[in-house]
CSV table of C-alpha atoms and ligand atoms in Angstrom, one decimal:
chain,number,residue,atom,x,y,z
A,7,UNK,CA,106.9,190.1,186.0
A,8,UNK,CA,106.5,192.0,189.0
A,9,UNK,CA,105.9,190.9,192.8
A,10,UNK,CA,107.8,189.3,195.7
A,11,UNK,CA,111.4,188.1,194.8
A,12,UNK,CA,112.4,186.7,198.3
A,13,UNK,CA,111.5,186.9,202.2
A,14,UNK,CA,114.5,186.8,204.4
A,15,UNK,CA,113.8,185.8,208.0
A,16,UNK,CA,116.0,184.9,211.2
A,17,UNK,CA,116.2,181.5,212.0
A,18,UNK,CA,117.8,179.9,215.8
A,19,UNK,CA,119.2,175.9,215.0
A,20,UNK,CA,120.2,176.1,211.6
A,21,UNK,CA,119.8,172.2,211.7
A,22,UNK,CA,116.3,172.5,212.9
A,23,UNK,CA,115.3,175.1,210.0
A,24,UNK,CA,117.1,173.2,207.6
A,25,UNK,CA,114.7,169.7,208.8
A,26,UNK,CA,112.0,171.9,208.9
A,27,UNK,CA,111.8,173.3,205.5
A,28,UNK,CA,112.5,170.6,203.7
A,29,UNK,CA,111.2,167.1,205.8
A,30,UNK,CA,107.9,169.3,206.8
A,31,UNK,CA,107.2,171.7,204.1
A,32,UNK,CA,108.8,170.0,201.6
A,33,UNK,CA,110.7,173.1,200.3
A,34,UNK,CA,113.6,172.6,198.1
A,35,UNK,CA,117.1,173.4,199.9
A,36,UNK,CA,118.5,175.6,197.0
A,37,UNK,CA,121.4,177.2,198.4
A,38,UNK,CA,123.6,176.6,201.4
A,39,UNK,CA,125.9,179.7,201.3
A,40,UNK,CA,127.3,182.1,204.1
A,41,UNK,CA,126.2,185.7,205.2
A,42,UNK,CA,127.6,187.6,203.1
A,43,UNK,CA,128.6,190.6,205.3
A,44,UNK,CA,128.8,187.6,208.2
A,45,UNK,CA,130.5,184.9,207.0
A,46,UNK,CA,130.7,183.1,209.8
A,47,UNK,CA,126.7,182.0,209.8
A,48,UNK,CA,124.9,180.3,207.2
A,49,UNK,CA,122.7,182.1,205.0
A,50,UNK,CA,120.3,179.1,203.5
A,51,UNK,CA,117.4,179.4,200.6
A,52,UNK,CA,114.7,177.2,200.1
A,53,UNK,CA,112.5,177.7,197.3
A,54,UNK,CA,111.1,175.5,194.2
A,55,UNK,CA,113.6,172.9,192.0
A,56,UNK,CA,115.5,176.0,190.8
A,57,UNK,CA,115.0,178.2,193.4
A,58,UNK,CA,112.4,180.8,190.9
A,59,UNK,CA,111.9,184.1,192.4
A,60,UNK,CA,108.1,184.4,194.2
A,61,UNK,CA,109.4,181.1,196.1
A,62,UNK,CA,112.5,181.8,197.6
A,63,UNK,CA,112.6,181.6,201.2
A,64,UNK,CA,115.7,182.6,202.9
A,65,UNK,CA,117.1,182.4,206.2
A,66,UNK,CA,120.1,183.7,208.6
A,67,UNK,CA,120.5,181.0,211.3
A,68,UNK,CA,122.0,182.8,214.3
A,69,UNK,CA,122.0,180.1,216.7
A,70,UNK,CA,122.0,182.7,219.7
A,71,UNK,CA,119.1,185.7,218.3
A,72,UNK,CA,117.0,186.5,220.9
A,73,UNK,CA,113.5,185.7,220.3
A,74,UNK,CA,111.3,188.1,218.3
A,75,UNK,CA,108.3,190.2,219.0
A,76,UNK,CA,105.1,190.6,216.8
A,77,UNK,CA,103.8,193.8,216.3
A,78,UNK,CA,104.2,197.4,214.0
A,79,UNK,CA,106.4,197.8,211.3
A,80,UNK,CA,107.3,194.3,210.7
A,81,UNK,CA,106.1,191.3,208.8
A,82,UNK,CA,103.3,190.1,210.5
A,83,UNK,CA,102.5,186.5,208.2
A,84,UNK,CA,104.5,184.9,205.2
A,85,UNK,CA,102.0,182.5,203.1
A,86,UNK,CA,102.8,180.1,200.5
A,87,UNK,CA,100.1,178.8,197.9
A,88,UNK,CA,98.8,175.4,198.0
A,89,UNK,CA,95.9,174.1,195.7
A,90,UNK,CA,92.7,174.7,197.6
A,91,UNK,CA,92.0,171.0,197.6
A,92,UNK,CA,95.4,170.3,199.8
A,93,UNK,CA,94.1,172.6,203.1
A,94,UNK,CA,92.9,169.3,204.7
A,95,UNK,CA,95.9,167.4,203.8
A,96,UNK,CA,98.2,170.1,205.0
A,97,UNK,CA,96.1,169.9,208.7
A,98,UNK,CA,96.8,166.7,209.4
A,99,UNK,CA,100.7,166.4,208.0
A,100,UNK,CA,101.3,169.3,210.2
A,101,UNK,CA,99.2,168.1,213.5
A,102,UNK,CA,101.4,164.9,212.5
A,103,UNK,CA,104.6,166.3,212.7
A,104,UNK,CA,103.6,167.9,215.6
A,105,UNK,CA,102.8,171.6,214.7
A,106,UNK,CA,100.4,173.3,216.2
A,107,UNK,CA,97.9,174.5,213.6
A,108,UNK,CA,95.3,177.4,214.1
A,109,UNK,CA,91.5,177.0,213.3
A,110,UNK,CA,91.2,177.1,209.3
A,111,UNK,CA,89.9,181.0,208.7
A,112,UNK,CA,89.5,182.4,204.7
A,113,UNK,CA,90.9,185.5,204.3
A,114,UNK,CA,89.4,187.2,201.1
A,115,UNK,CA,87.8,184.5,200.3
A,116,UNK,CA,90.3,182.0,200.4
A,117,UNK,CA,90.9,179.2,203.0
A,118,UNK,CA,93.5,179.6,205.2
A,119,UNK,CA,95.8,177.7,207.7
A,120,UNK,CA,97.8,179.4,210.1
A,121,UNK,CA,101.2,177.9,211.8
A,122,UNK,CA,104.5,178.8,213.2
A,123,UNK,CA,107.7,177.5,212.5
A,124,UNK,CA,110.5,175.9,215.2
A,125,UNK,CA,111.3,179.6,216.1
A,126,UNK,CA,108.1,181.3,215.8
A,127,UNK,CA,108.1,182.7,212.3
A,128,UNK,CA,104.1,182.9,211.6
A,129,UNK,CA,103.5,181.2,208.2
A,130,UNK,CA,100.2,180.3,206.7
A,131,UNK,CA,99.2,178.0,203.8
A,132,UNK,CA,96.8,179.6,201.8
A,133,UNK,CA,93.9,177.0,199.2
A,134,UNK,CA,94.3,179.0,195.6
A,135,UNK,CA,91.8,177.7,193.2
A,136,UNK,CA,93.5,176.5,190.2
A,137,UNK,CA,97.1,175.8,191.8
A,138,UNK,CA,97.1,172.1,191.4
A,139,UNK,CA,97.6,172.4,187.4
A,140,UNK,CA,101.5,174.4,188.6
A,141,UNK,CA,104.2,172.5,188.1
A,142,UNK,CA,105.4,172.1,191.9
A,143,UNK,CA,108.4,170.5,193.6
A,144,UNK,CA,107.6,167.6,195.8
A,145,UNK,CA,109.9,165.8,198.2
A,146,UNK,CA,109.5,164.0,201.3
A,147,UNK,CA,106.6,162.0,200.3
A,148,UNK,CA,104.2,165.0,200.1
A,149,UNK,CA,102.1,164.3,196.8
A,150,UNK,CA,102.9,166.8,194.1
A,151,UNK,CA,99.1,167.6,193.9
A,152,UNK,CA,99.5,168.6,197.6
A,153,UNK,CA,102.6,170.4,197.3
A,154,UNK,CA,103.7,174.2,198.0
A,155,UNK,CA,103.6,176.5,194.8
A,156,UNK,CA,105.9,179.4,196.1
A,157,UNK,CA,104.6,182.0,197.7
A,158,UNK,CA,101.0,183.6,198.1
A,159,UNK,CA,102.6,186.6,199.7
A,160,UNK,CA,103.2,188.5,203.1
A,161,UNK,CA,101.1,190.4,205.3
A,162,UNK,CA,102.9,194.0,206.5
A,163,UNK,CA,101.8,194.7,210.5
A,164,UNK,CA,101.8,198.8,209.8
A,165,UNK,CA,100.0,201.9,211.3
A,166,UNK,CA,98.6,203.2,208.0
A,167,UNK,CA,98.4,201.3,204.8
A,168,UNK,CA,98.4,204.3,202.2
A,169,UNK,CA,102.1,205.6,202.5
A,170,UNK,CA,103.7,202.1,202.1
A,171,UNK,CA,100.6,201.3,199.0
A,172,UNK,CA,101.6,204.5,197.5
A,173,UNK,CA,105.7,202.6,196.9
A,174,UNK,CA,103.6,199.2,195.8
A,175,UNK,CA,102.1,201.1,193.3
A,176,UNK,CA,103.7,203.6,192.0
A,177,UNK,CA,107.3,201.1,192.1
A,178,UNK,CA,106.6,197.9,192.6
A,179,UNK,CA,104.5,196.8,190.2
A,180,UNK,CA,101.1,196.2,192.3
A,181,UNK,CA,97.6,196.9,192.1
A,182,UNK,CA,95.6,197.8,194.7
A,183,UNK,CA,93.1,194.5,194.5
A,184,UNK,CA,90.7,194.8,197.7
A,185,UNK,CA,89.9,195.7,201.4
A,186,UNK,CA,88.6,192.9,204.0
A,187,UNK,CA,88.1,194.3,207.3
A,188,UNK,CA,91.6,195.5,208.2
A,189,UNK,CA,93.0,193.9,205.5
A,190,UNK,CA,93.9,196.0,202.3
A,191,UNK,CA,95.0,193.9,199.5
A,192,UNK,CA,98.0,194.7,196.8
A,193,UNK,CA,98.2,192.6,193.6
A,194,UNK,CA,101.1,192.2,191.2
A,195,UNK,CA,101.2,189.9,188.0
A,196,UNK,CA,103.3,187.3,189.4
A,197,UNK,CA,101.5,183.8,190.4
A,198,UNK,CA,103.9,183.1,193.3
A,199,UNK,CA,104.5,185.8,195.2
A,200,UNK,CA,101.9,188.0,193.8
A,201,UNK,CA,100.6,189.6,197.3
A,202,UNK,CA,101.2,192.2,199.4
A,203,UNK,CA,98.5,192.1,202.5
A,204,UNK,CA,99.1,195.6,205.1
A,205,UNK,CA,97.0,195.0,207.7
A,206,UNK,CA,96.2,198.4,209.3
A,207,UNK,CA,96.8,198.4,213.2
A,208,UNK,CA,97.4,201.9,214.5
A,209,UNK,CA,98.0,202.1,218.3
A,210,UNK,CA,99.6,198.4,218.4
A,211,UNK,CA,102.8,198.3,219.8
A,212,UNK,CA,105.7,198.2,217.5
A,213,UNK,CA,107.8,195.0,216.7
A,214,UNK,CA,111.2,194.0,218.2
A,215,UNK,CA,113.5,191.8,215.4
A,216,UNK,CA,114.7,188.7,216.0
A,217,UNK,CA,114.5,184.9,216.1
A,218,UNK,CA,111.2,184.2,214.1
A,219,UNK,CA,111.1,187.6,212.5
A,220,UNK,CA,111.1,188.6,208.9
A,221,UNK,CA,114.6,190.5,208.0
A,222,UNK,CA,113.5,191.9,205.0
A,223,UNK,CA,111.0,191.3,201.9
A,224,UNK,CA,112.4,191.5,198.4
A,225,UNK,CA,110.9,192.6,195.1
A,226,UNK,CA,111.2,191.6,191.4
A,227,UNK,CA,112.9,193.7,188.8
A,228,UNK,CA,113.7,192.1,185.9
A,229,UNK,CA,117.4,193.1,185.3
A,230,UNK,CA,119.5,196.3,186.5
A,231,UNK,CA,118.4,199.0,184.4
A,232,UNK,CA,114.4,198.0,185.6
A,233,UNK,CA,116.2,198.2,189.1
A,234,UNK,CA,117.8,201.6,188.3
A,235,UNK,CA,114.6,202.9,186.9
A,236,UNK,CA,113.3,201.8,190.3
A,237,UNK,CA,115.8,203.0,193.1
A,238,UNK,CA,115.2,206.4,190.6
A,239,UNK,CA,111.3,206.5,191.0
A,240,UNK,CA,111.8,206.3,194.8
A,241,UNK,CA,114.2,208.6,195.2
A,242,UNK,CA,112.4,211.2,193.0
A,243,UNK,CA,108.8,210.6,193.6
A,244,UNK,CA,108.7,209.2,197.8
A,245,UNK,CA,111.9,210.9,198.8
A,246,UNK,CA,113.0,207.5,199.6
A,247,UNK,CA,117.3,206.7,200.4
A,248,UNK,CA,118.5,203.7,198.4
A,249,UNK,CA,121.3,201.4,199.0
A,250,UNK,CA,123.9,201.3,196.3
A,251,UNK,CA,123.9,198.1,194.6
A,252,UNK,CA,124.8,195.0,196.5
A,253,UNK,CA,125.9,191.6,194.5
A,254,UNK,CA,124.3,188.6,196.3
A,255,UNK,CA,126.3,186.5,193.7
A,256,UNK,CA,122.3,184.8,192.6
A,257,UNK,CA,120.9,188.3,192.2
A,258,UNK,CA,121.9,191.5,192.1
A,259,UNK,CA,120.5,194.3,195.4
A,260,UNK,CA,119.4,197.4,196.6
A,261,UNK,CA,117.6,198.2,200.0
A,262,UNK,CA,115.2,201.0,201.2
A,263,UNK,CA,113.6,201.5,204.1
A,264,UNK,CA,109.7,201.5,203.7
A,265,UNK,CA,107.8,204.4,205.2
A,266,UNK,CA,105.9,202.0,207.6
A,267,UNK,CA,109.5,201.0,208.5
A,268,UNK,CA,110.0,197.6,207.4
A,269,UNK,CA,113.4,196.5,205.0
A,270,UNK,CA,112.3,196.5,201.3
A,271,UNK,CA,114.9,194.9,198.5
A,272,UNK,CA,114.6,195.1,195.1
A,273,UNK,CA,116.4,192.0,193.5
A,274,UNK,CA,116.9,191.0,190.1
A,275,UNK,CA,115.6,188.0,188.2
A,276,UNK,CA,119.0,187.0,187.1
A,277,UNK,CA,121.6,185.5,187.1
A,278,UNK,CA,119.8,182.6,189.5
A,279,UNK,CA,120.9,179.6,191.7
A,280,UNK,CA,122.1,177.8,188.8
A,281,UNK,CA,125.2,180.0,187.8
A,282,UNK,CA,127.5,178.3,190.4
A,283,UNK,CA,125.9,174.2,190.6
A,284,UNK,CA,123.8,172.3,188.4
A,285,UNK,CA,120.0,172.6,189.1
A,286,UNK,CA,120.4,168.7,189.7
A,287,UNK,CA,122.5,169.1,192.8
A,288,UNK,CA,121.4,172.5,193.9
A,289,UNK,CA,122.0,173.0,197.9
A,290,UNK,CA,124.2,170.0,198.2
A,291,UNK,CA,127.4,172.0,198.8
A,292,UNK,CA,128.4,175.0,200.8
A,293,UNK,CA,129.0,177.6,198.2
A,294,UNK,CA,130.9,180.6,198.5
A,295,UNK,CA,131.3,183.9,196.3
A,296,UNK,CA,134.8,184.3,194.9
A,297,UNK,CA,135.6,186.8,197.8
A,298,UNK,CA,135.0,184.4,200.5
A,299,UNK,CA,136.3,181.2,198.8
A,300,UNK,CA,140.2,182.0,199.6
A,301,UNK,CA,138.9,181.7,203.1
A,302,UNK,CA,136.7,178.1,202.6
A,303,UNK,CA,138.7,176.1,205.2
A,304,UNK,CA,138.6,178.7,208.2
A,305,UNK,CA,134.6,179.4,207.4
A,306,UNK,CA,134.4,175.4,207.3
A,307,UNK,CA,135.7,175.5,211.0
A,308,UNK,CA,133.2,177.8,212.3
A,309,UNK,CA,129.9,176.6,210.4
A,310,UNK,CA,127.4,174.8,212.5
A,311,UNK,CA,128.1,171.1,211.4
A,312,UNK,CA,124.4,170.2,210.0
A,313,UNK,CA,124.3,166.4,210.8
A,314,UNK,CA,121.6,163.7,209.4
A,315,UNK,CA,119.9,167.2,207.7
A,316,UNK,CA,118.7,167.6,204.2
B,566,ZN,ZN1,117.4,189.7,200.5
């Protein structure tokens, strides 16, 4: 299966995202764990009951990240995947809860509904025909008919499409599927998590990270040696530096810089959320990878206490 593994985004109040994603969205907290090369903040994932990659969302809450700045050679929109029929229900739970929504647009056809999170992170909720016969997660009295079916995809703010396109498909696993205006489509096989949108904006101004922003966007390979055969294929073919590989303790890592400059992953299917809690009680403790557990009491101290949250 190939397509988006996980989006990792910065975050302010780690209580607020935490209330966010789970009492508005309705997202599954999956994983409360630290940064692991900053232990001191959180690093919290939010996906469906078992966290399945093409629904993992993922945050760093740095309670004191400057705000972000929109623009070239960022992410520009992460969308999830709701059954078409749930766009209206979606407008008014999130008028309700006080979220400002944008006029519904369609975007290749497809209705759409545009939003922001606590910190500015642009999300949208995209009406997929067919979606309501997906199993889904559903919490926090939103129907399961209604409910969020991982991720649609994300939408790359980049001068030119065709350099990054050329990594999507010749790497990645995608397809280019269509063109809408200055849209250009990419397509893996994945359901959730199955889009890559570059929308082409030459001349724009380029992005600054921070609160709000998108950190990095991860792709699927199916264990290490599909991984290897990856990091090989961009090194070789696109001239493209890869990380060496990282262990995230739920998957396994490597990182390259895209040419239209935004922080690519590639992350392995396995081992999962499941390999350190039971999928019953996933997200109800902090875990910690072996390295960092000696050190649980002093990491303890320093953690933002996350009171009443999820
Ligand atoms: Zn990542």
């Amino acid at each position: 299966m190939s397509g988006i593994h996980h989006v990792t985004a910065i975050a302010g109040n780690a209580a607020r995202n935490l209330d966010f994603y789970t009492r508005t969205l309705g997202l599954r907290f999956v994983k409360k764990t630290v940064n692991f090369d900053d232990p001191g903040t959180y690093h919290f994932y939010y996906g469906d009951e078992a966290g399945s990659p093409g629904t993992i969302l993922t945050f760093f809450p740095w309670e004191h990240a400057g705000a972000g700045r929109a623009g070239v050679g960022l992410t520009q929109e992460t969308a999830f995947r709701v059954p078409a029929a749930a766009i209206g229900y979606w407008t008014h739970r999130l008028i309700e809860k006080g979220v400002a929504v944008d006029a519904p647009a369609r975007r290749f056809g497809e209705p759409v509904l545009e939003f922001a999170d606590p910190d500015g992170l642009r999300l949208a909720l995209i009406g997929v025909a067919g979606a309501e016969a997906e199993a889904a997660w559903s919490a926090n009295g939103i129907p399961a008919e209604h409910a969020i079916r991982g991720f649609h995809g994300v939408t790359l703010m980049l001068d030119q499409a065709a350099p990054t396109g050329a990594i999507l498909t010749d790497v990645l696993g995608f397809t280019e599927a269509g063109r809408d205006g200055v849209w250009v489509r990419y397509r893996a096989d994945a359901a959730a998590g199955g889009f890559l949108d570059i929308r082409e904006a030459k001349g724009f101004l380029r992005g600054g990270m921070g609160r709000g922003s998108v950190h990095h966007v991860a792709f699927r390979a199916v264990d290490d040696a599909a991984q290897a055969a990856m990091a090989q294929k961009l090194s070789e073919n696109h001239r493209v530096a890869v990380t060496e590989q990282k262990d995230r303790q739920y998957f396994r890592s490597v990182y390259f810089r895209e040419p239209g400059g935004v922080l690519f992953e590639i992350a392995t299917d396995e081992p999962g959320f499941t390999i350190d809690e039971p999928l019953a009680t996933l997200g109800g403790a902090l875990k910690l990878p072996p390295f960092l557990e000696e050190h649980r009491a002093e990491l303890e101290s320093v953690l933002p206490v996350l009171e009443g949250a999820a």
